[in-house]
XYZ file of C-alpha atoms in Angstrom:
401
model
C -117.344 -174.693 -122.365
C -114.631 -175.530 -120.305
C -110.698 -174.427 -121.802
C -109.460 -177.409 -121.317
C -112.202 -179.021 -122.848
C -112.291 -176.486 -126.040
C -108.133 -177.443 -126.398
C -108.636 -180.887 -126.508
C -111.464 -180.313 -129.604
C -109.307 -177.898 -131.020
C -106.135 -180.577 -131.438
C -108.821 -183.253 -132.014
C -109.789 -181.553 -134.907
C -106.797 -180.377 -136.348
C -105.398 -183.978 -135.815
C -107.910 -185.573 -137.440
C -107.207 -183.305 -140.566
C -104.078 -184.168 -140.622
C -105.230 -187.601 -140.878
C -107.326 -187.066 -143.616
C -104.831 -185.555 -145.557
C -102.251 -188.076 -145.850
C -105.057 -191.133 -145.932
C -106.087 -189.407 -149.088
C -102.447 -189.550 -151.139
C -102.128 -193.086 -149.310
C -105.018 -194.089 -151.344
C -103.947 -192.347 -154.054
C -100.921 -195.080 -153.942
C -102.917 -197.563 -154.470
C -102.372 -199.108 -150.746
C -105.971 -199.541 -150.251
C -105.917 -202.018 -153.223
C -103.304 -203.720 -152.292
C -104.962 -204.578 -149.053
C -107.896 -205.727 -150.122
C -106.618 -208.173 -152.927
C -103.731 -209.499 -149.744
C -106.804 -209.275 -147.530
C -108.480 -211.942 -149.878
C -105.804 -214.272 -150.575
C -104.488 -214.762 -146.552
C -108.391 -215.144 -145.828
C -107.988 -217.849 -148.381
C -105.157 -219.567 -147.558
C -106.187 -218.519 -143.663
C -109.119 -221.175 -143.928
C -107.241 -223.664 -145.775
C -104.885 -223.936 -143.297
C -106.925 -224.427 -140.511
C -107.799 -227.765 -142.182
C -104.056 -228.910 -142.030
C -103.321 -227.716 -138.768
C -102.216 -230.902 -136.516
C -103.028 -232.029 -133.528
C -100.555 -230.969 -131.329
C -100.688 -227.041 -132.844
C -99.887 -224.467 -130.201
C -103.298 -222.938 -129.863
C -103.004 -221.730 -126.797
C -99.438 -220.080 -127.430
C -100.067 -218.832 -130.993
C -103.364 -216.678 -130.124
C -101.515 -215.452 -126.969
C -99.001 -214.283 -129.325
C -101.558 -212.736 -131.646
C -103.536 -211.190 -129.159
C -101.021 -209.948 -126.333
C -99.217 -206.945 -128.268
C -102.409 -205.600 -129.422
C -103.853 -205.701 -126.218
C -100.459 -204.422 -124.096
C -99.250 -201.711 -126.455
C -101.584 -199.531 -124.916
C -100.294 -195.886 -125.585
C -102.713 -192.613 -124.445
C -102.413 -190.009 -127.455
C -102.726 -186.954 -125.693
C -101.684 -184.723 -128.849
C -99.984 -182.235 -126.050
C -97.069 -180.013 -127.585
C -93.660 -178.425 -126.652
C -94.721 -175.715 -125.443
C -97.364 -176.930 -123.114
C -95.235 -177.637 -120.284
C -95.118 -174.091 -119.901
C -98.145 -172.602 -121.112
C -100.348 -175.295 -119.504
C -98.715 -175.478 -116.372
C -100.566 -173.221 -114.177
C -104.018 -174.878 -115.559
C -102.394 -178.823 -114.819
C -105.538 -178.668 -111.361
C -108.229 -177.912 -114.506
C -106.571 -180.350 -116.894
C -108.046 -182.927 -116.185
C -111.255 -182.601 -118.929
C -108.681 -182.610 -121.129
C -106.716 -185.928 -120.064
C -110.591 -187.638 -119.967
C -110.894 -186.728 -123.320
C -107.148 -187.999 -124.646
C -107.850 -191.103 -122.776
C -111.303 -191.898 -124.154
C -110.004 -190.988 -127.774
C -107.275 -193.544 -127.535
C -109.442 -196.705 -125.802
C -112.031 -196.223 -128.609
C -109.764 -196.262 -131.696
C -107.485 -199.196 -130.104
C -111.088 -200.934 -129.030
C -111.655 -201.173 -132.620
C -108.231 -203.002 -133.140
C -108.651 -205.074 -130.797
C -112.330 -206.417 -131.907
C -110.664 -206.853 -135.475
C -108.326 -208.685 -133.959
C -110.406 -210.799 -131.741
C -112.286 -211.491 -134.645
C -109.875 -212.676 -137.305
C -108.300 -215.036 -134.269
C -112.197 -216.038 -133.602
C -112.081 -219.438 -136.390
C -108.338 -220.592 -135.011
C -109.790 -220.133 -131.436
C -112.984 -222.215 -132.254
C -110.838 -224.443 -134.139
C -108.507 -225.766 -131.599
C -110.547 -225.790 -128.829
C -114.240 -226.772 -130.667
C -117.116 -226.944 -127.623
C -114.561 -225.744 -124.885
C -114.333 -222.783 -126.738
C -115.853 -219.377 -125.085
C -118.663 -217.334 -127.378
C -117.529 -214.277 -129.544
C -118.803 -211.856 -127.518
C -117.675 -213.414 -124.323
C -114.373 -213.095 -125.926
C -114.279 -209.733 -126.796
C -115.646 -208.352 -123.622
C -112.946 -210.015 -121.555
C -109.784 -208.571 -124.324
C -111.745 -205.266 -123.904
C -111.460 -205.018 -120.009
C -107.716 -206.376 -120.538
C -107.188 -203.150 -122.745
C -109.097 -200.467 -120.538
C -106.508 -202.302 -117.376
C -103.483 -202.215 -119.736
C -104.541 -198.545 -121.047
C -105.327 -197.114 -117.041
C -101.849 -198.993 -116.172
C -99.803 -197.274 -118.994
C -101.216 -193.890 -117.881
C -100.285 -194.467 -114.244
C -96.724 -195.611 -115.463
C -96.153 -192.500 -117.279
C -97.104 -190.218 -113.724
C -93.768 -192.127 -111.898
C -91.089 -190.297 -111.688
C -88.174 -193.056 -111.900
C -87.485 -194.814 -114.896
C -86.821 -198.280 -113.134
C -90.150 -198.017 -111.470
C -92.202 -197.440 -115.130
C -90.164 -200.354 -116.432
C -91.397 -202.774 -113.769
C -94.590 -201.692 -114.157
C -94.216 -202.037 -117.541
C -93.275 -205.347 -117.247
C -96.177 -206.341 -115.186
C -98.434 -205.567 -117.538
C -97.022 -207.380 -120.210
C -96.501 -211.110 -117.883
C -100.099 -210.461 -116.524
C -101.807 -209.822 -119.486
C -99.803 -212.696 -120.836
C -101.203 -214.689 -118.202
C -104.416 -213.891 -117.555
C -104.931 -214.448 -122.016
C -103.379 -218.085 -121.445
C -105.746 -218.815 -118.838
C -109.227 -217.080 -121.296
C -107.831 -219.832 -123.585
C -106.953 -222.665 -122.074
C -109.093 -223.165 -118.762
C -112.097 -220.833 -118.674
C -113.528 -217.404 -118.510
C -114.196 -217.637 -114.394
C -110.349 -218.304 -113.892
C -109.330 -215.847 -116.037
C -111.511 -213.502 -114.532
C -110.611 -213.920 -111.125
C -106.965 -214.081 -111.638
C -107.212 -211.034 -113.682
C -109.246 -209.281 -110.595
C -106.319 -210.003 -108.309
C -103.583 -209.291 -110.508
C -105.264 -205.797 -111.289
C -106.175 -205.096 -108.005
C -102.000 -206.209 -106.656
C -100.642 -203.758 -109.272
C -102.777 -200.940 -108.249
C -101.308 -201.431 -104.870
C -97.958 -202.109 -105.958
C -98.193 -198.510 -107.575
C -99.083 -196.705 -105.095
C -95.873 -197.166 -103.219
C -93.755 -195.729 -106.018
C -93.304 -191.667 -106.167
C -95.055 -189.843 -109.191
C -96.090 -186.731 -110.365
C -99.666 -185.604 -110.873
C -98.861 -184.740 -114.360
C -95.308 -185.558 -114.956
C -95.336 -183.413 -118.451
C -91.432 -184.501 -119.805
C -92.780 -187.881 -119.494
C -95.527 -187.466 -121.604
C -94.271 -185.201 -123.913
C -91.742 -187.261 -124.764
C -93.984 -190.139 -125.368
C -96.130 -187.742 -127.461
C -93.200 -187.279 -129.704
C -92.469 -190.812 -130.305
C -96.345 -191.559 -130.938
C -96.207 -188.844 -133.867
C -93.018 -190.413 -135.261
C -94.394 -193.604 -135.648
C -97.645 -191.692 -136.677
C -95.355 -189.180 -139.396
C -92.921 -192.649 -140.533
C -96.287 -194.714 -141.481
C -97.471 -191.975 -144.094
C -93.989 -190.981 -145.054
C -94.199 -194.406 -146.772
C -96.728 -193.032 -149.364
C -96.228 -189.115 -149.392
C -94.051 -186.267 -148.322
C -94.647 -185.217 -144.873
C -93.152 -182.598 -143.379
C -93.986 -183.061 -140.140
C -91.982 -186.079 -139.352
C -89.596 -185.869 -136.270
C -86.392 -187.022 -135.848
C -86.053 -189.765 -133.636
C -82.306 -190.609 -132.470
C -81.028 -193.830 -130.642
C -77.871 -195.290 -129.703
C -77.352 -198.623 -131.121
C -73.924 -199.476 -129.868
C -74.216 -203.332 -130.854
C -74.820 -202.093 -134.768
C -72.423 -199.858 -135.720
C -69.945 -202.734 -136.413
C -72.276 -202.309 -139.526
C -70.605 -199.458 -140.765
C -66.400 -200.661 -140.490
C -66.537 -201.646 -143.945
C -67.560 -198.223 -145.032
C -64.043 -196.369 -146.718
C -63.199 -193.233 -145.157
C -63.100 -191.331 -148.414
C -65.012 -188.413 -150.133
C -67.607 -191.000 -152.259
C -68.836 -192.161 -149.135
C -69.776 -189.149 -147.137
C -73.704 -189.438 -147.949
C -73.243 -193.626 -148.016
C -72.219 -193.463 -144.081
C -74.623 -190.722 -143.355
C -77.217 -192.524 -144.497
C -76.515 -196.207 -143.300
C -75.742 -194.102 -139.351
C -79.081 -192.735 -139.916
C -80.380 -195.729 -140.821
C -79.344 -197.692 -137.602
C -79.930 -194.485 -135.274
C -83.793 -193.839 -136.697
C -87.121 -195.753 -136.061
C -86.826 -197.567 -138.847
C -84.613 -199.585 -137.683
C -87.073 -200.452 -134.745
C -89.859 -201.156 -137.219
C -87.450 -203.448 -139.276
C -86.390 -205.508 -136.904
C -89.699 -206.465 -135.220
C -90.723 -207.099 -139.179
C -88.115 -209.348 -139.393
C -88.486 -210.774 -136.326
C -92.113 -211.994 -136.878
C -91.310 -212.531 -140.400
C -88.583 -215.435 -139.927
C -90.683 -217.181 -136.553
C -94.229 -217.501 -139.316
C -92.250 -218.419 -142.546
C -89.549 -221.331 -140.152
C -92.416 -222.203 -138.546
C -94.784 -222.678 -141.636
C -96.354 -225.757 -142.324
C -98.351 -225.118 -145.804
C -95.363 -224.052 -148.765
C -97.685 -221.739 -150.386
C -98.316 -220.431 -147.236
C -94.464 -219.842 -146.497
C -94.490 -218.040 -149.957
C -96.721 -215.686 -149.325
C -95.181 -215.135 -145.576
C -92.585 -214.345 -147.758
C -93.149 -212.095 -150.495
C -95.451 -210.240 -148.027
C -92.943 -209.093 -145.581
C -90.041 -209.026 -148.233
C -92.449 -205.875 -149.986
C -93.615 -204.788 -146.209
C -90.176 -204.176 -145.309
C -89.245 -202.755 -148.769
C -91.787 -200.367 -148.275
C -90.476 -199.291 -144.533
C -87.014 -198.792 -146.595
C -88.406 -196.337 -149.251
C -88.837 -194.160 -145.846
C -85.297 -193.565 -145.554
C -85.125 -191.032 -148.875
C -87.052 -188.858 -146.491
C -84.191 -187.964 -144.398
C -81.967 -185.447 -144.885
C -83.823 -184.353 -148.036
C -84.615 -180.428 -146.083
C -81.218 -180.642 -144.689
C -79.156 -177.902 -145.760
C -75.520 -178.803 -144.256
C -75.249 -181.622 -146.895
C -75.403 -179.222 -149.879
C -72.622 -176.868 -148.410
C -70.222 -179.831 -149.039
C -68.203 -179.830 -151.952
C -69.804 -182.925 -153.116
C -71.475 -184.617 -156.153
C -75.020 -183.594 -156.551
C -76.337 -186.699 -157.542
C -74.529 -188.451 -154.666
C -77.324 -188.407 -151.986
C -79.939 -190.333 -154.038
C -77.279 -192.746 -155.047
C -76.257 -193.045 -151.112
C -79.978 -193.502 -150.143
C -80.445 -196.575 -152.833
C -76.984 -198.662 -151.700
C -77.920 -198.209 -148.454
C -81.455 -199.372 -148.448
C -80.404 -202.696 -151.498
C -77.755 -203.563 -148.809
C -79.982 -203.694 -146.110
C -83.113 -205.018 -148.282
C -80.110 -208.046 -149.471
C -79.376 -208.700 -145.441
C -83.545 -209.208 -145.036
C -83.475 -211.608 -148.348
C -80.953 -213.481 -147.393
C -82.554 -214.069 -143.318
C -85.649 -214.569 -144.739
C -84.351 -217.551 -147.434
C -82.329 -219.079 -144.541
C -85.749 -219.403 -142.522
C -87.632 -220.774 -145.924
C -84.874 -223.348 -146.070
C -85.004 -224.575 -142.685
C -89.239 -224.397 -142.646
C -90.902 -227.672 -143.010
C -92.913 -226.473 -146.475
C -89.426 -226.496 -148.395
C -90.134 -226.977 -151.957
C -87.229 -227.410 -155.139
C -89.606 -224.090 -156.523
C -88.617 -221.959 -153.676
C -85.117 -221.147 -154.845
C -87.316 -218.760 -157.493
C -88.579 -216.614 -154.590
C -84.815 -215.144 -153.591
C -84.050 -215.091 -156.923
C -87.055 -212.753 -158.030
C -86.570 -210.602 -154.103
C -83.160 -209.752 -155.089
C -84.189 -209.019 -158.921
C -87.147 -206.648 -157.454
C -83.947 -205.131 -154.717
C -81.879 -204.272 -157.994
C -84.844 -202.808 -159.753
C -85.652 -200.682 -157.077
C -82.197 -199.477 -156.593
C -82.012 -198.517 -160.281
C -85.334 -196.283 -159.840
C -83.798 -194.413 -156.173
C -80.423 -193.516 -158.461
C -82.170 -192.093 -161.330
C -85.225 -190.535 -159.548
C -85.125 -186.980 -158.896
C -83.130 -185.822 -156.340
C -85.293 -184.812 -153.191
């Protein structure tokens, strides 16, 4: 067996372990549960709704919204490491078994998404467009070749050596796929088809006249990290991990956020932890929570509906906060500090009720201006902030990390 080849099984395997692992204590949580009894009541209220729907619903726009970041976010795991840019090096003309191999792993597991995907859309899509509507597996075949273009164009934009050049390319991905999914849903599978031919076949081209690497390794190294940090945050949700990266960005346009923070002893850990807070993925995963949050509850038509919407991405985004105890928990700077030992964990809890307040209070403003307003909804604010404060109580007096 080829080396390349016997790496790629090696990592596979040890990955997959690692997997394994923490999908055991996240069923230990009780997440698994959880799902299945949410799973049942939005397939509930899911088919109910697609009774009310009227007749001027966005079809068209809502399952290109639904269907167009599953099928664009189209990353290639190749589970490479640090050290590989210099241990690998000399073998990058025999590395390509092992780039096969990362690229097959990753269409297959986000294949899978996508059919779930394309399925649970399957009843609105039949729905709004009845007889017009294309067959299942017509459907899926078509979102499938979108993903294997959108996967092949994602590893060709990582090979370019200019960062302009992968964001255009980037960006053409995202309008055509856009596109060509308007035209599956609105006109017909021929159209779609053909435009999709010719829009695949003009970014090939346009590629090739942009310079790039055979294997540009910092490029996908550093997109290897930031696939494991997303990989490390999920599961830090429900366990300990160790392995989770740190992940640091610049977000000039929030640290306005942290002026009303006193420059005094008590609030050493409090600003550590809210700059941490704006600097680490979770702020990412937050605010694209939030984002999709406040468009389905404004935008909701059914109350019960809305309160759902709501209580289900108040307790999502709860849960992303309960991620932010795991920083700074192995540091060892913070303890050389002449500074109250309980003053971390209390830190960590008025950092994430602040923040979990700020997501209440968004997330009432777009209940209030939704069309299912109802005089019971003042009770769902009321009960998110009781549930922020009872949280907050149980980060101060939990152990300290």
């Amino acid at each position: 067996m080829k080396v390349p080849t016997l790496l790629w099984q090696q990592r596979h395997k040890r990955h997959t372990g690692v997997v394994m692992r923490y999908t055991r204590d996240m069923g230990r949580s009780g997440f698994f549960s959880f799902l299945m009894f949410a799973g049942i009541a939005l397939t509930y209220f899911y088919s109910n709704s697609l009774q009310q729907l009227p007749d001027d619903f966005p079809y068209t726009g809502i399952l290109t919204l639904l269907l167009l970041p599953v099928i664009a976010v189209s990353p290639v795991r190749t589970l490479l490491r640090e050290a590989d840019s210099v241990f690998l090096l000399p073998l990058e003309s025999r590395m390509s078994e092992y780039f096969r191999a990362a690229f097959r792993y990753s269409f297959i597991g986000q294949a899978v998404l996508t059919a779930a995907v394309v399925t649970l859309t399957t009843p609105l899509y039949r729905h709004g467009f009845g007889e017009d509507a294309a067959s299942w597996w017509s459907l899926l075949f078509f979102t499938l070749a979108l993903k294997l273009a959108n996967l092949l164009g994602n590893w060709k934009e990582a090979s370019l050596t200019q960062p302009g050049h992968r964001g255009l390319i980037a960006a053409v991905r995202w309008v055509s796929t856009a596109l060509v999914l308007v035209l599956l849903i609105r006109y017909s599978f021929a159209t779609a088809g053909l435009v999709f031919l010719l829009l695949f076949a003009g970014a090939s081209l346009l590629i090739r006249f942009f310079p790039s690497y055979k294997v540009h390794w910092t490029q996908l190294l550093a997109r290897e990290r930031k696939h494991q940090s997303y990989f490390f945050l999920f599961f830090s949700w429900f366990t300990d991990v160790e392995e989770l990266p740190t992940v640091v960005k610049r977000r000039r346009w929030l640290t306005f956020s942290t002026r009303p923070i006193r420059f005094d002893k008590r609030n050493s850990f409090v600003y550590l932890y809210a700059v941490t807070l704006i600097r680490s993925e979770l702020t990412s995963i937050i605010l694209r929570l939030l984002v999709i949050s406040i468009v389905l509850v404004a935008t909701s038509t059914d109350r019960w509906m809305a309160a759902i919407l709501y209580i289900f991405f108040a307790l999502i985004i709860h849960v992303q906060l309960s991620a932010l105890r795991e920083y700074h928990s192995y540091a060892v700077m913070p303890a050389l500090y002449p500074l109250p030992s309980d003053a971390q964990r209390h830190a960590v809890a008025a950092v994430a009720f602040r923040t979990q307040l700020i997501v209440i209070a968004l997330l009432t403003v777009a209940l209030v201006v939704s069309a299912a307003w109802a005089p019971w909804m003042p009770l769902l604010p009321a009960a998110a902030v009781a549930a922020a404060i009872r949280v907050r109580h149980r980060m101060r007096r939990a152990r300290a990390a």
